[in-house]
Amino acid sequence: MRLLAARGRGGACGAGRPRVITQKGGRGAGAPGSGRRAGAPPDRAARAADGPDRAAPAAAPPDRAPGAALLVAALLGALAGGCGGGEPPAPPPPPPADDPSARRPKAETELPAVEQEVGGLNEHDTTRAFSRLMPKLERCQQEGRTRDERLDFLSGDIELEVHVQRDGGARRAFLSRSTLGDREAEKCIVAAARAAAWPRAEGGEAVAKNAFQLPLRAERDALAWDDTKVASAVKKAARAFRACRRGNRARFEVTAYVDRDGSVISAGVASPGGEADAAAECMVKAAKGLKLPSPGDWPAKVTFAAP
């Protein structure tokens, strides 16, 4: 059995009651060979086909009639409920439990933007900024050489670290490594880096690092000493160096130029983290107070770890 719902001529809900047409077997109402006229009531169509003396058709078998009646009643109730009374439709059911949209927490799409602690710098622009800085670094080296004629061989390797802000300014700069051996020249380099123009940092403060070699300009370099040459003298001055730390446990490396009489011509210190300037200044003073052995007829250069 098939149940077909048809509407009245009005077409829209409320314009006409739906009609239910029951079709049995493979023949529908009004089909060829059915023996009834299209649209005629079932009892009149049966009488027209079988004659006036034929009995009325038997009722549907008990095992089918109740089911068909229930289906017809259910369909009528559903159609009548959807078109009557103007009541608002029921809200859609919640998504099934296995729907990914149901499992996803709402907060996932409402998280605030989080700013990065360390931003980024354009690599090309940063390289250009360091290139523009190089002549100023060489000027600092040259000023150190002319400040004291005994420092004509002033040279060494440095590693410069600059913390750049969003506006392209340097919040701080320091030498994380230096074998230059002259505190005044080192401070000149740091000041030049702080005053330089840097690319704007994206997403927060960014760090720019670069290593430089300030080459020898003199005809002859200082003698290269191993730190064992000064170990005894440094050990004797350990109390002075430790007093400079004031609880700072970072590694400080001191580079010094030693004159022919064993006195220290100049000294430099790499300031770890850029926040130990006072300790570095103190350690340079302690290094200049060292009594070292004579290097002979030519000054020497040595790098050692501060106690």
One Martini backbone bead per residue (centre of mass of N, CA, C, O) as a GRO file, in nm:
protein
  307
    1MET     BB    1   0.098   0.033   0.021
    2ARG     BB    2   0.022   0.375  -0.069
    3LEU     BB    3   0.080   0.712   0.047
    4LEU     BB    4  -0.090   1.009  -0.067
    5ALA     BB    5  -0.049   1.354  -0.055
    6ALA     BB    6  -0.299   1.606  -0.103
    7ARG     BB    7  -0.404   1.912  -0.202
    8GLY     BB    8  -0.577   2.161  -0.238
    9ARG     BB    9  -0.617   2.439  -0.434
   10GLY     BB   10  -0.470   2.650  -0.254
   11GLY     BB   11  -0.162   2.512  -0.156
   12ALA     BB   12  -0.154   2.640   0.116
   13CYS     BB   13  -0.155   2.668   0.432
   14GLY     BB   14  -0.508   2.669   0.514
   15ALA     BB   15  -0.656   2.643   0.215
   16GLY     BB   16  -0.668   2.316   0.263
   17ARG     BB   17  -0.745   2.000   0.287
   18PRO     BB   18  -0.607   1.710   0.286
   19ARG     BB   19  -0.573   1.431   0.077
   20VAL     BB   20  -0.626   1.075   0.086
   21ILE     BB   21  -0.481   0.823  -0.120
   22THR     BB   22  -0.569   0.493  -0.183
   23GLN     BB   23  -0.349   0.226  -0.292
   24LYS     BB   24  -0.363  -0.081  -0.463
   25GLY     BB   25  -0.125  -0.232  -0.567
   26GLY     BB   26  -0.078  -0.133  -0.918
   27ARG     BB   27  -0.356   0.029  -0.897
   28GLY     BB   28  -0.497   0.318  -0.958
   29ALA     BB   29  -0.691   0.575  -0.971
   30GLY     BB   30  -0.809   0.564  -1.298
   31ALA     BB   31  -0.695   0.325  -1.418
   32PRO     BB   32  -0.657   0.109  -1.647
   33GLY     BB   33  -0.882  -0.154  -1.566
   34SER     BB   34  -1.034  -0.083  -1.285
   35GLY     BB   35  -1.366  -0.015  -1.324
   36ARG     BB   36  -1.338   0.294  -1.266
   37ARG     BB   37  -1.392   0.618  -1.213
   38ALA     BB   38  -1.248   0.901  -1.195
   39GLY     BB   39  -1.325   1.020  -0.868
   40ALA     BB   40  -1.496   0.801  -0.768
   41PRO     BB   41  -1.640   0.632  -0.546
   42PRO     BB   42  -1.583   0.317  -0.447
   43ASP     BB   43  -1.884   0.197  -0.441
   44ARG     BB   44  -1.973   0.300  -0.724
   45ALA     BB   45  -1.744   0.169  -0.886
   46ALA     BB   46  -1.816  -0.123  -0.812
   47ARG     BB   47  -2.113  -0.121  -0.924
   48ALA     BB   48  -2.036  -0.055  -1.218
   49ALA     BB   49  -1.868  -0.323  -1.258
   50ASP     BB   50  -2.080  -0.563  -1.109
   51GLY     BB   51  -2.336  -0.453  -1.026
   52PRO     BB   52  -2.624  -0.430  -0.824
   53ASP     BB   53  -2.604  -0.743  -0.690
   54ARG     BB   54  -2.340  -0.693  -0.573
   55ALA     BB   55  -2.141  -0.708  -0.327
   56ALA     BB   56  -1.965  -0.570  -0.112
   57PRO     BB   57  -1.660  -0.527  -0.035
   58ALA     BB   58  -1.436  -0.657   0.150
   59ALA     BB   59  -1.265  -0.637   0.409
   60ALA     BB   60  -0.982  -0.600   0.533
   61PRO     BB   61  -0.754  -0.759   0.663
   62PRO     BB   62  -0.666  -0.769   0.990
   63ASP     BB   63  -0.342  -0.738   0.941
   64ARG     BB   64  -0.381  -0.448   0.769
   65ALA     BB   65  -0.593  -0.238   0.852
   66PRO     BB   66  -0.470  -0.112   1.112
   67GLY     BB   67  -0.206  -0.010   0.980
   68ALA     BB   68  -0.333   0.177   0.771
   69ALA     BB   69  -0.489   0.351   0.970
   70LEU     BB   70  -0.247   0.455   1.124
   71LEU     BB   71  -0.102   0.593   0.887
   72VAL     BB   72  -0.328   0.785   0.811
   73ALA     BB   73  -0.351   0.925   1.088
   74ALA     BB   74  -0.059   1.026   1.106
   75LEU     BB   75  -0.059   1.198   0.846
   76LEU     BB   76  -0.296   1.380   0.921
   77GLY     BB   77  -0.172   1.492   1.183
   78ALA     BB   78   0.084   1.620   1.058
   79LEU     BB   79  -0.061   1.808   0.853
   80ALA     BB   80  -0.243   1.954   1.055
   81GLY     BB   81  -0.015   2.060   1.249
   82GLY     BB   82   0.145   2.234   1.019
   83CYS     BB   83  -0.142   2.420   0.943
   84GLY     BB   84  -0.233   2.488   1.233
   85GLY     BB   85  -0.273   2.784   1.446
   86GLY     BB   86   0.019   2.930   1.402
   87GLU     BB   87   0.239   2.782   1.523
   88PRO     BB   88   0.550   2.760   1.603
   89PRO     BB   89   0.812   2.604   1.530
   90ALA     BB   90   1.015   2.383   1.627
   91PRO     BB   91   1.310   2.349   1.734
   92PRO     BB   92   1.593   2.237   1.653
   93PRO     BB   93   1.781   1.992   1.702
   94PRO     BB   94   2.048   1.892   1.830
   95PRO     BB   95   2.337   1.792   1.765
   96PRO     BB   96   2.503   1.534   1.745
   97ALA     BB   97   2.757   1.397   1.929
   98ASP     BB   98   2.940   1.340   1.653
   99ASP     BB   99   2.954   1.634   1.602
  100PRO     BB  100   3.210   1.855   1.575
  101SER     BB  101   3.045   2.116   1.654
  102ALA     BB  102   2.960   1.996   1.937
  103ARG     BB  103   3.258   1.945   2.053
  104ARG     BB  104   3.328   2.235   2.011
  105PRO     BB  105   3.431   2.491   2.177
  106LYS     BB  106   3.348   2.820   2.182
  107ALA     BB  107   3.624   2.947   2.283
  108GLU     BB  108   3.798   2.881   2.029
  109THR     BB  109   3.672   3.155   1.871
  110GLU     BB  110   3.731   3.370   2.143
  111LEU     BB  111   4.019   3.424   2.149
  112PRO     BB  112   4.258   3.627   2.220
  113ALA     BB  113   4.507   3.803   2.125
  114VAL     BB  114   4.856   3.721   2.129
  115GLU     BB  115   5.146   3.850   2.219
  116GLN     BB  116   5.463   3.843   2.153
  117GLU     BB  117   5.761   3.849   2.316
  118VAL     BB  118   5.910   3.779   2.043
  119GLY     BB  119   5.998   3.916   1.767
  120GLY     BB  120   6.053   4.041   1.434
  121LEU     BB  121   6.296   4.071   1.165
  122ASN     BB  122   6.414   4.191   0.889
  123GLU     BB  123   6.684   4.061   0.748
  124HIS     BB  124   6.768   4.268   0.539
  125ASP     BB  125   6.741   4.526   0.720
  126THR     BB  126   6.937   4.429   0.941
  127THR     BB  127   7.189   4.404   0.767
  128ARG     BB  128   7.193   4.703   0.686
  129ALA     BB  129   7.221   4.818   0.971
  130PHE     BB  130   7.498   4.688   1.029
  131SER     BB  131   7.644   4.814   0.790
  132ARG     BB  132   7.602   5.113   0.885
  133LEU     BB  133   7.760   5.061   1.163
  134MET     BB  134   8.058   4.989   1.096
  135PRO     BB  135   8.200   5.272   1.077
  136LYS     BB  136   8.153   5.336   1.382
  137LEU     BB  137   8.323   5.108   1.496
  138GLU     BB  138   8.590   5.196   1.362
  139ARG     BB  139   8.599   5.468   1.507
  140CYS     BB  140   8.626   5.354   1.791
  141GLN     BB  141   8.892   5.215   1.738
  142GLN     BB  142   9.055   5.466   1.651
  143GLU     BB  143   9.023   5.624   1.915
  144GLY     BB  144   9.180   5.414   2.086
  145ARG     BB  145   9.454   5.436   1.935
  146THR     BB  146   9.488   5.760   1.983
  147ARG     BB  147   9.468   5.785   2.295
  148ASP     BB  148   9.696   5.549   2.290
  149GLU     BB  149  10.000   5.463   2.159
  150ARG     BB  150  10.002   5.167   2.292
  151LEU     BB  151   9.715   5.102   2.107
  152ASP     BB  152   9.773   5.040   1.800
  153PHE     BB  153   9.672   4.717   1.828
  154LEU     BB  154   9.377   4.758   1.841
  155SER     BB  155   9.177   4.458   1.866
  156GLY     BB  156   8.895   4.236   1.767
  157ASP     BB  157   8.619   4.056   1.898
  158ILE     BB  158   8.261   4.086   1.850
  159GLU     BB  159   7.927   4.079   2.014
  160LEU     BB  160   7.620   4.210   1.913
  161GLU     BB  161   7.333   4.322   2.111
  162VAL     BB  162   6.990   4.403   2.011
  163HIS     BB  163   6.696   4.565   2.138
  164VAL     BB  164   6.402   4.590   1.952
  165GLN     BB  165   6.147   4.791   1.876
  166ARG     BB  166   5.864   4.879   1.706
  167ASP     BB  167   5.999   5.173   1.622
  168GLY     BB  168   6.328   5.099   1.589
  169GLY     BB  169   6.436   5.109   1.866
  170ALA     BB  170   6.679   5.088   2.122
  171ARG     BB  171   6.661   4.969   2.441
  172ARG     BB  172   6.924   4.780   2.410
  173ALA     BB  173   7.292   4.732   2.441
  174PHE     BB  174   7.555   4.478   2.391
  175LEU     BB  175   7.843   4.281   2.480
  176SER     BB  176   7.865   3.934   2.482
  177ARG     BB  177   8.144   3.980   2.327
  178SER     BB  178   8.508   4.050   2.399
  179THR     BB  179   8.859   4.128   2.260
  180LEU     BB  180   8.951   4.430   2.261
  181GLY     BB  181   9.062   4.575   2.550
  182ASP     BB  182   8.852   4.841   2.568
  183ARG     BB  183   8.619   5.015   2.736
  184GLU     BB  184   8.580   5.273   2.567
  185ALA     BB  185   8.531   5.136   2.294
  186GLU     BB  186   8.288   4.967   2.387
  187LYS     BB  187   8.102   5.205   2.464
  188CYS     BB  188   8.098   5.330   2.182
  189ILE     BB  189   7.957   5.092   2.040
  190VAL     BB  190   7.698   5.083   2.210
  191ALA     BB  191   7.607   5.374   2.151
  192ALA     BB  192   7.577   5.336   1.843
  193ALA     BB  193   7.358   5.113   1.858
  194ARG     BB  194   7.142   5.282   2.015
  195ALA     BB  195   7.135   5.520   1.783
  196ALA     BB  196   7.033   5.346   1.578
  197ALA     BB  197   6.857   5.236   1.299
  198TRP     BB  198   6.583   5.012   1.299
  199PRO     BB  199   6.379   4.785   1.235
  200ARG     BB  200   6.072   4.699   1.279
  201ALA     BB  201   5.907   4.525   1.512
  202GLU     BB  202   5.733   4.219   1.500
  203GLY     BB  203   5.528   4.141   1.779
  204GLY     BB  204   5.768   4.281   1.927
  205GLU     BB  205   6.041   4.241   2.078
  206ALA     BB  206   6.370   4.226   1.932
  207VAL     BB  207   6.665   4.039   1.827
  208ALA     BB  208   6.995   4.154   1.744
  209LYS     BB  209   7.274   3.982   1.589
  210ASN     BB  210   7.642   4.032   1.575
  211ALA     BB  211   7.957   3.972   1.428
  212PHE     BB  212   8.288   4.113   1.475
  213GLN     BB  213   8.590   4.234   1.311
  214LEU     BB  214   8.859   4.418   1.439
  215PRO     BB  215   9.123   4.489   1.281
  216LEU     BB  216   9.438   4.525   1.226
  217ARG     BB  217   9.640   4.840   1.187
  218ALA     BB  218   9.901   4.752   1.255
  219GLU     BB  219  10.211   4.606   1.201
  220ARG     BB  220  10.187   4.498   1.505
  221ASP     BB  221  10.111   4.271   1.733
  222ALA     BB  222  10.035   4.146   2.011
  223LEU     BB  223  10.100   3.930   2.234
  224ALA     BB  224  10.004   3.601   2.294
  225TRP     BB  225   9.829   3.501   2.580
  226ASP     BB  226   9.785   3.288   2.825
  227ASP     BB  227   9.602   3.253   3.123
  228THR     BB  228   9.846   3.124   3.284
  229LYS     BB  229  10.018   3.392   3.308
  230VAL     BB  230   9.777   3.521   3.524
  231ALA     BB  231   9.665   3.331   3.748
  232SER     BB  232   9.811   3.424   4.007
  233ALA     BB  233   9.725   3.726   4.006
  234VAL     BB  234   9.417   3.674   3.996
  235LYS     BB  235   9.396   3.516   4.261
  236LYS     BB  236   9.490   3.756   4.444
  237ALA     BB  237   9.231   3.937   4.315
  238ALA     BB  238   8.956   3.793   4.382
  239ARG     BB  239   8.818   3.985   4.585
  240ALA     BB  240   8.782   4.225   4.390
  241PHE     BB  241   8.608   4.079   4.179
  242ARG     BB  242   8.378   3.980   4.368
  243ALA     BB  243   8.287   4.264   4.458
  244CYS     BB  244   8.173   4.339   4.169
  245ARG     BB  245   7.925   4.147   4.149
  246ARG     BB  246   7.696   4.144   4.363
  247GLY     BB  247   7.579   3.832   4.303
  248ASN     BB  248   7.686   3.790   4.020
  249ARG     BB  249   7.715   3.470   3.826
  250ALA     BB  250   7.831   3.553   3.581
  251ARG     BB  251   8.030   3.555   3.300
  252PHE     BB  252   8.349   3.714   3.300
  253GLU     BB  253   8.547   3.868   3.047
  254VAL     BB  254   8.891   3.954   3.034
  255THR     BB  255   9.075   4.207   2.852
  256ALA     BB  256   9.435   4.260   2.825
  257TYR     BB  257   9.704   4.493   2.826
  258VAL     BB  258  10.057   4.436   2.850
  259ASP     BB  259  10.323   4.571   2.952
  260ARG     BB  260  10.669   4.551   2.987
  261ASP     BB  261  10.627   4.596   3.320
  262GLY     BB  262  10.325   4.452   3.388
  263SER     BB  263  10.125   4.650   3.318
  264VAL     BB  264   9.805   4.784   3.255
  265ILE     BB  265   9.680   4.960   2.995
  266SER     BB  266   9.414   4.786   2.925
  267ALA     BB  267   9.049   4.708   2.955
  268GLY     BB  268   8.793   4.457   2.899
  269VAL     BB  269   8.425   4.384   2.915
  270ALA     BB  270   8.181   4.155   2.906
  271SER     BB  271   7.824   4.212   2.929
  272PRO     BB  272   7.595   4.025   3.058
  273GLY     BB  273   7.278   4.133   2.944
  274GLY     BB  274   7.344   4.453   2.990
  275GLU     BB  275   7.323   4.464   3.341
  276ALA     BB  276   7.668   4.500   3.415
  277ASP     BB  277   7.821   4.779   3.411
  278ALA     BB  278   7.923   4.816   3.700
  279ALA     BB  279   8.084   4.551   3.710
  280ALA     BB  280   8.268   4.613   3.467
  281GLU     BB  281   8.403   4.865   3.574
  282CYS     BB  282   8.522   4.727   3.826
  283MET     BB  283   8.692   4.508   3.671
  284VAL     BB  284   8.876   4.702   3.523
  285LYS     BB  285   9.004   4.817   3.776
  286ALA     BB  286   9.113   4.543   3.882
  287ALA     BB  287   9.292   4.482   3.632
  288LYS     BB  288   9.475   4.743   3.657
  289GLY     BB  289   9.589   4.627   3.949
  290LEU     BB  290   9.768   4.430   3.829
  291LYS     BB  291  10.063   4.212   3.877
  292LEU     BB  292  10.259   4.136   3.608
  293PRO     BB  293  10.444   3.992   3.400
  294SER     BB  294  10.681   4.030   3.174
  295PRO     BB  295  10.687   4.017   2.811
  296GLY     BB  296  10.916   4.219   2.743
  297ASP     BB  297  10.964   4.406   2.440
  298TRP     BB  298  10.642   4.339   2.422
  299PRO     BB  299  10.331   4.355   2.426
  300ALA     BB  300  10.038   4.200   2.567
  301LYS     BB  301   9.762   3.959   2.532
  302VAL     BB  302   9.470   3.882   2.749
  303THR     BB  303   9.232   3.621   2.845
  304PHE     BB  304   8.998   3.606   3.128
  305ALA     BB  305   8.838   3.483   3.402
  306ALA     BB  306   8.653   3.598   3.640
  307PRO     BB  307   8.612   3.524   3.983
   0.00000   0.00000   0.00000
